[in-house]
Coordinates of C-alpha atoms in Angstrom, one line a residue:
M1 CA -73.7 13.4 25.6
K2 CA -71.0 15.9 25.9
F3 CA -68.0 17.2 23.9
R4 CA -65.5 20.0 24.5
A5 CA -61.8 20.3 23.2
K6 CA -59.1 23.0 23.2
I7 CA -56.1 23.7 21.1
V8 CA -53.5 26.0 22.3
D9 CA -50.4 25.0 20.3
A10 CA -50.0 27.0 17.1
A11 CA -48.5 24.1 15.2
C12 CA -51.3 21.8 16.3
L13 CA -53.9 24.4 15.3
N14 CA -52.4 24.8 11.9
H15 CA -52.2 21.1 11.4
F16 CA -55.8 20.6 12.3
T17 CA -56.8 23.4 9.9
R18 CA -55.0 21.7 7.0
V19 CA -56.7 18.5 8.0
S20 CA -60.1 20.1 7.8
T21 CA -59.3 21.8 4.6
M22 CA -58.4 18.4 3.0
I23 CA -61.6 16.9 4.3
A24 CA -63.7 19.7 2.7
K25 CA -62.0 19.1 -0.7
L26 CA -62.6 15.4 -0.4
A27 CA -66.2 15.3 0.9
K28 CA -69.2 17.8 0.8
T29 CA -70.7 16.4 3.7
C30 CA -69.1 13.8 6.3
T31 CA -69.5 12.2 9.6
L32 CA -67.4 13.2 12.6
R33 CA -66.9 10.3 15.0
I34 CA -65.8 11.4 18.4
S35 CA -64.5 8.7 20.9
P36 CA -62.2 9.1 24.0
E37 CA -58.9 8.6 22.0
K38 CA -59.7 9.7 18.5
L39 CA -61.5 11.7 16.0
N40 CA -62.5 10.2 12.6
F41 CA -63.7 12.0 9.6
V42 CA -65.9 9.3 7.7
L43 CA -67.3 9.3 4.3
S44 CA -69.4 6.2 3.7
D45 CA -70.8 6.2 0.1
R46 CA -71.7 2.9 -1.1
V47 CA -68.6 1.7 -3.0
A48 CA -70.6 -1.1 -4.5
S49 CA -72.9 1.7 -6.1
G50 CA -69.9 3.5 -7.5
G51 CA -69.3 6.1 -4.6
V52 CA -66.0 6.8 -2.9
S53 CA -65.5 6.1 0.9
M54 CA -63.0 7.6 3.3
W55 CA -61.8 7.0 6.8
C56 CA -59.6 9.7 8.3
E57 CA -58.2 9.2 11.8
L58 CA -56.5 11.7 14.3
E59 CA -55.1 10.7 17.8
Q60 CA -56.8 13.4 19.8
E61 CA -53.9 13.8 22.3
N62 CA -51.7 15.0 19.4
F63 CA -53.9 17.9 18.7
F64 CA -55.8 19.0 21.9
S65 CA -54.6 20.3 25.2
E66 CA -57.9 19.7 26.8
F67 CA -60.4 16.9 25.5
Q68 CA -63.6 15.9 27.3
M69 CA -66.3 13.7 25.9
E70 CA -69.2 11.5 27.1
G71 CA -70.9 9.4 24.5
I72 CA -74.5 8.1 24.6
S73 CA -73.7 5.5 27.1
A74 CA -70.8 3.8 28.9
E75 CA -71.0 0.9 26.6
N76 CA -71.2 3.1 23.5
N77 CA -68.9 5.9 24.4
A78 CA -68.9 7.7 21.0
I79 CA -70.6 10.6 19.2
Y80 CA -71.5 10.6 15.5
L81 CA -72.2 13.8 13.9
D82 CA -73.2 14.7 10.3
L83 CA -71.8 18.1 9.2
T84 CA -70.9 20.1 6.1
A85 CA -67.2 19.8 5.9
E86 CA -66.8 23.3 4.2
N87 CA -68.5 24.9 7.2
L88 CA -65.8 23.4 9.7
S89 CA -62.9 24.2 7.3
R90 CA -64.3 27.9 6.8
A91 CA -64.5 28.4 10.5
L92 CA -60.9 27.1 11.2
K93 CA -59.5 29.2 8.6
T94 CA -60.4 32.3 10.7
A95 CA -58.2 30.8 13.4
Q96 CA -54.7 31.6 11.9
N97 CA -52.4 33.3 14.6
A98 CA -55.1 32.5 17.3
R99 CA -54.3 32.2 20.9
A100 CA -56.6 29.3 21.5
L101 CA -59.4 27.4 19.7
K102 CA -62.4 25.7 21.6
I103 CA -64.8 23.3 20.1
K104 CA -68.0 22.3 22.1
L105 CA -71.1 20.5 21.2
T106 CA -73.9 22.7 22.1
N107 CA -77.7 23.0 21.4
K108 CA -78.8 26.3 20.0
H109 CA -82.3 25.3 19.0
F110 CA -80.5 22.7 17.0
P111 CA -77.3 20.7 17.7
C112 CA -74.1 22.7 16.8
L113 CA -70.4 22.4 17.0
T114 CA -69.5 25.7 18.4
V115 CA -66.0 26.8 17.4
S116 CA -64.8 29.7 19.5
I117 CA -61.4 31.3 18.5
E118 CA -59.5 33.7 20.7
L119 CA -57.7 36.2 18.7
L120 CA -55.1 38.8 19.7
S121 CA -56.1 42.3 18.9
V122 CA -53.8 45.3 18.2
S123 CA -53.9 46.4 21.8
S124 CA -52.8 42.9 23.0
S125 CA -56.4 42.2 24.5
S126 CA -58.1 39.3 23.2
R127 CA -61.4 39.0 21.2
V128 CA -63.4 35.8 20.6
V129 CA -64.9 34.9 17.2
T130 CA -67.5 32.2 17.5
H131 CA -69.0 30.0 14.8
D132 CA -72.0 27.8 15.3
I133 CA -71.9 24.9 12.8
P134 CA -75.1 23.0 12.5
V135 CA -74.7 19.2 13.0
K136 CA -77.1 16.3 12.9
V137 CA -76.7 13.6 15.6
I138 CA -76.5 10.1 14.2
P139 CA -78.8 7.7 16.3
R140 CA -77.0 4.4 17.6
K141 CA -78.9 2.1 15.2
L142 CA -77.0 3.7 12.0
W143 CA -73.4 3.6 13.4
K144 CA -73.1 0.1 11.7
D145 CA -72.8 1.7 8.3
L146 CA -70.0 4.1 9.6
Q147 CA -67.3 1.7 10.9
E148 CA -63.8 1.5 9.8
P149 CA -63.7 0.0 6.5
T150 CA -62.3 -3.4 5.8
I151 CA -59.0 -3.3 3.8
P152 CA -59.4 -5.6 0.9
D153 CA -56.6 -8.1 0.0
S154 CA -54.9 -6.4 -2.8
D155 CA -53.3 -7.9 -6.0
V156 CA -50.5 -5.2 -5.9
S157 CA -49.4 -2.6 -3.3
I158 CA -47.2 0.1 -4.4
Y159 CA -45.5 3.3 -3.0
L160 CA -46.9 6.4 -4.7
P161 CA -44.7 9.1 -6.6
V162 CA -45.0 12.7 -5.3
L163 CA -48.7 13.3 -5.3
K164 CA -48.4 16.9 -6.9
T165 CA -46.6 15.3 -9.8
M166 CA -49.6 12.7 -10.2
K167 CA -52.1 15.6 -9.8
S168 CA -50.6 17.6 -12.8
I169 CA -50.5 14.6 -15.0
V170 CA -54.1 13.5 -14.3
E171 CA -55.3 17.0 -14.7
K172 CA -54.0 17.1 -18.2
M173 CA -55.5 13.6 -19.0
K174 CA -58.9 14.8 -17.7
N175 CA -59.0 17.1 -20.8
I176 CA -58.9 14.0 -23.1
S177 CA -61.0 11.2 -21.3
N178 CA -63.3 10.7 -18.4
H179 CA -61.8 7.3 -17.6
L180 CA -58.2 6.3 -16.5
I181 CA -56.5 3.0 -16.1
M182 CA -54.2 2.6 -13.2
E183 CA -51.6 -0.3 -13.6
A184 CA -49.1 -1.4 -11.1
N185 CA -46.8 -4.4 -10.5
L186 CA -44.6 -5.8 -7.9
S187 CA -41.4 -4.6 -9.6
G188 CA -42.3 -1.0 -8.5
E189 CA -43.9 0.1 -11.7
L190 CA -46.9 2.3 -12.0
N191 CA -48.7 3.4 -15.1
L192 CA -51.4 5.9 -15.6
K193 CA -53.1 5.4 -18.9
I194 CA -55.9 6.9 -20.9
E195 CA -57.3 5.2 -24.2
T196 CA -59.8 6.8 -26.6
E197 CA -60.6 6.0 -30.3
L198 CA -58.1 8.5 -31.5
V199 CA -55.3 8.4 -28.7
C200 CA -53.5 6.3 -26.2
I201 CA -51.4 8.1 -23.5
T202 CA -49.4 6.5 -20.7
T203 CA -47.4 8.0 -18.0
H204 CA -44.7 5.6 -16.5
F205 CA -43.4 5.6 -13.0
K206 CA -40.5 3.3 -12.3
D207 CA -38.5 2.2 -9.1
L208 CA -41.3 3.3 -6.7
G209 CA -40.9 0.2 -4.6
N210 CA -43.5 -2.0 -3.0
P211 CA -44.4 -2.5 0.5
P212 CA -43.7 -5.9 2.1
P213 CA -46.6 -8.1 1.8
A214 CA -49.0 -8.5 4.6
S215 CA -48.7 -12.3 4.7
E216 CA -45.9 -14.6 3.8
D217 CA -47.6 -16.2 0.7
A218 CA -49.5 -13.0 -0.2
S219 CA -47.5 -12.4 -3.5
Q220 CA -45.3 -15.3 -4.0
E221 CA -47.5 -16.8 -6.8
R222 CA -47.8 -13.4 -8.7
P223 CA -45.0 -12.7 -11.3
P224 CA -43.3 -9.6 -10.4
E225 CA -43.9 -8.0 -13.8
Q226 CA -47.6 -8.8 -14.1
M227 CA -49.7 -5.7 -14.0
A228 CA -52.9 -5.3 -11.9
E229 CA -55.3 -2.7 -13.4
V230 CA -58.3 -0.8 -12.5
H231 CA -60.3 1.4 -14.6
V232 CA -61.5 4.5 -12.5
D233 CA -63.5 7.6 -12.9
I234 CA -60.7 10.3 -13.6
R235 CA -62.7 12.9 -11.6
K236 CA -62.8 10.9 -8.5
L237 CA -59.2 10.2 -8.6
L238 CA -58.4 13.9 -9.3
Q239 CA -60.6 14.9 -6.5
F240 CA -58.6 12.7 -4.1
L241 CA -55.2 14.1 -5.4
A242 CA -56.6 17.7 -5.2
G243 CA -57.4 17.3 -1.6
Q244 CA -54.0 16.4 -0.3
Q245 CA -53.2 19.4 1.9
V246 CA -51.3 17.3 4.3
N247 CA -48.0 16.1 2.7
P248 CA -47.8 12.4 3.6
T249 CA -44.8 10.7 5.2
R250 CA -46.1 7.6 3.5
A251 CA -48.4 7.0 0.5
V252 CA -49.3 3.5 -0.6
C253 CA -51.7 2.5 -3.3
N254 CA -53.4 -0.9 -3.2
L255 CA -55.0 -2.3 -6.4
V256 CA -57.6 -5.1 -6.5
S257 CA -57.8 -5.9 -10.2
N258 CA -61.0 -4.6 -11.7
K259 CA -62.5 -4.0 -8.4
I260 CA -61.1 -1.1 -6.3
V261 CA -58.3 1.3 -5.7
H262 CA -57.3 2.0 -2.1
F263 CA -55.0 4.8 -1.1
D264 CA -53.4 4.6 2.3
L265 CA -51.8 7.7 3.4
L266 CA -50.0 8.6 6.7
H267 CA -48.7 11.9 8.0
E268 CA -47.4 11.7 11.3
D269 CA -50.6 11.6 13.5
V270 CA -53.1 11.6 10.8
S271 CA -53.9 8.5 8.6
L272 CA -56.3 8.6 5.6
Q273 CA -57.9 5.5 3.9
Y274 CA -59.5 6.4 0.6
F275 CA -61.4 4.0 -1.6
I276 CA -62.2 4.6 -5.3
P277 CA -64.3 1.7 -7.0
A278 CA -63.7 0.3 -10.5
L279 CA -65.9 1.5 -13.3
S280 CA -68.3 -1.3 -14.2

């Protein structure tokens, strides 16, 4: 099992750093899946038990100038590592204005991701800063729980408003209630609503637009104005919104009534799937 990679392009390095910061805000610990073409950051809390789940995907060729890996076997050419997301994010933050960054799977009495950052000094000579990030190698028998999630058939899919706007609204609502109702329809309308014994507050978004249905008959039977709604834990929604360091080129919300909210974000070469279950 081997892995080593190198980034030399400053824009790629900054982008990779922003992605790692986002992951650290979304998950305390996560799984890094390394394959020949892709890197994935995976959070696989049981949605059925009320946990969120995440699948973030990066095409390695869009970030790394060098990338070599050998999985556990030719048939199972992948590596799965458990790590503390904040440790990786903190290491990469020291790479601002770096000449190069290298990541390597090493064994220093225990498995590590060793991050080596080549920095320019005042005298134009370079110095190397090294971070050893402890990881846990996940055995093959546990991989089945860490596969790309199945996207549920949604009742309504809708494009999201500016995420910073959503975040500021939800932050204010969090001071009043722990629960939030997300409503959307096929007329491009999205509502964020909280209800308590004393007050009901709703924020309306209109003309957001809806993605084309995945299949011909997916939405033909649903009246455009009919709302799909999901009750969610407002803290989980806010954690997702607060974690968005990468401004998406596309942001879609898929609602399965009374079951789950699925966020589908795309930013050039990084895709993020994030699932928040309905409150029971």
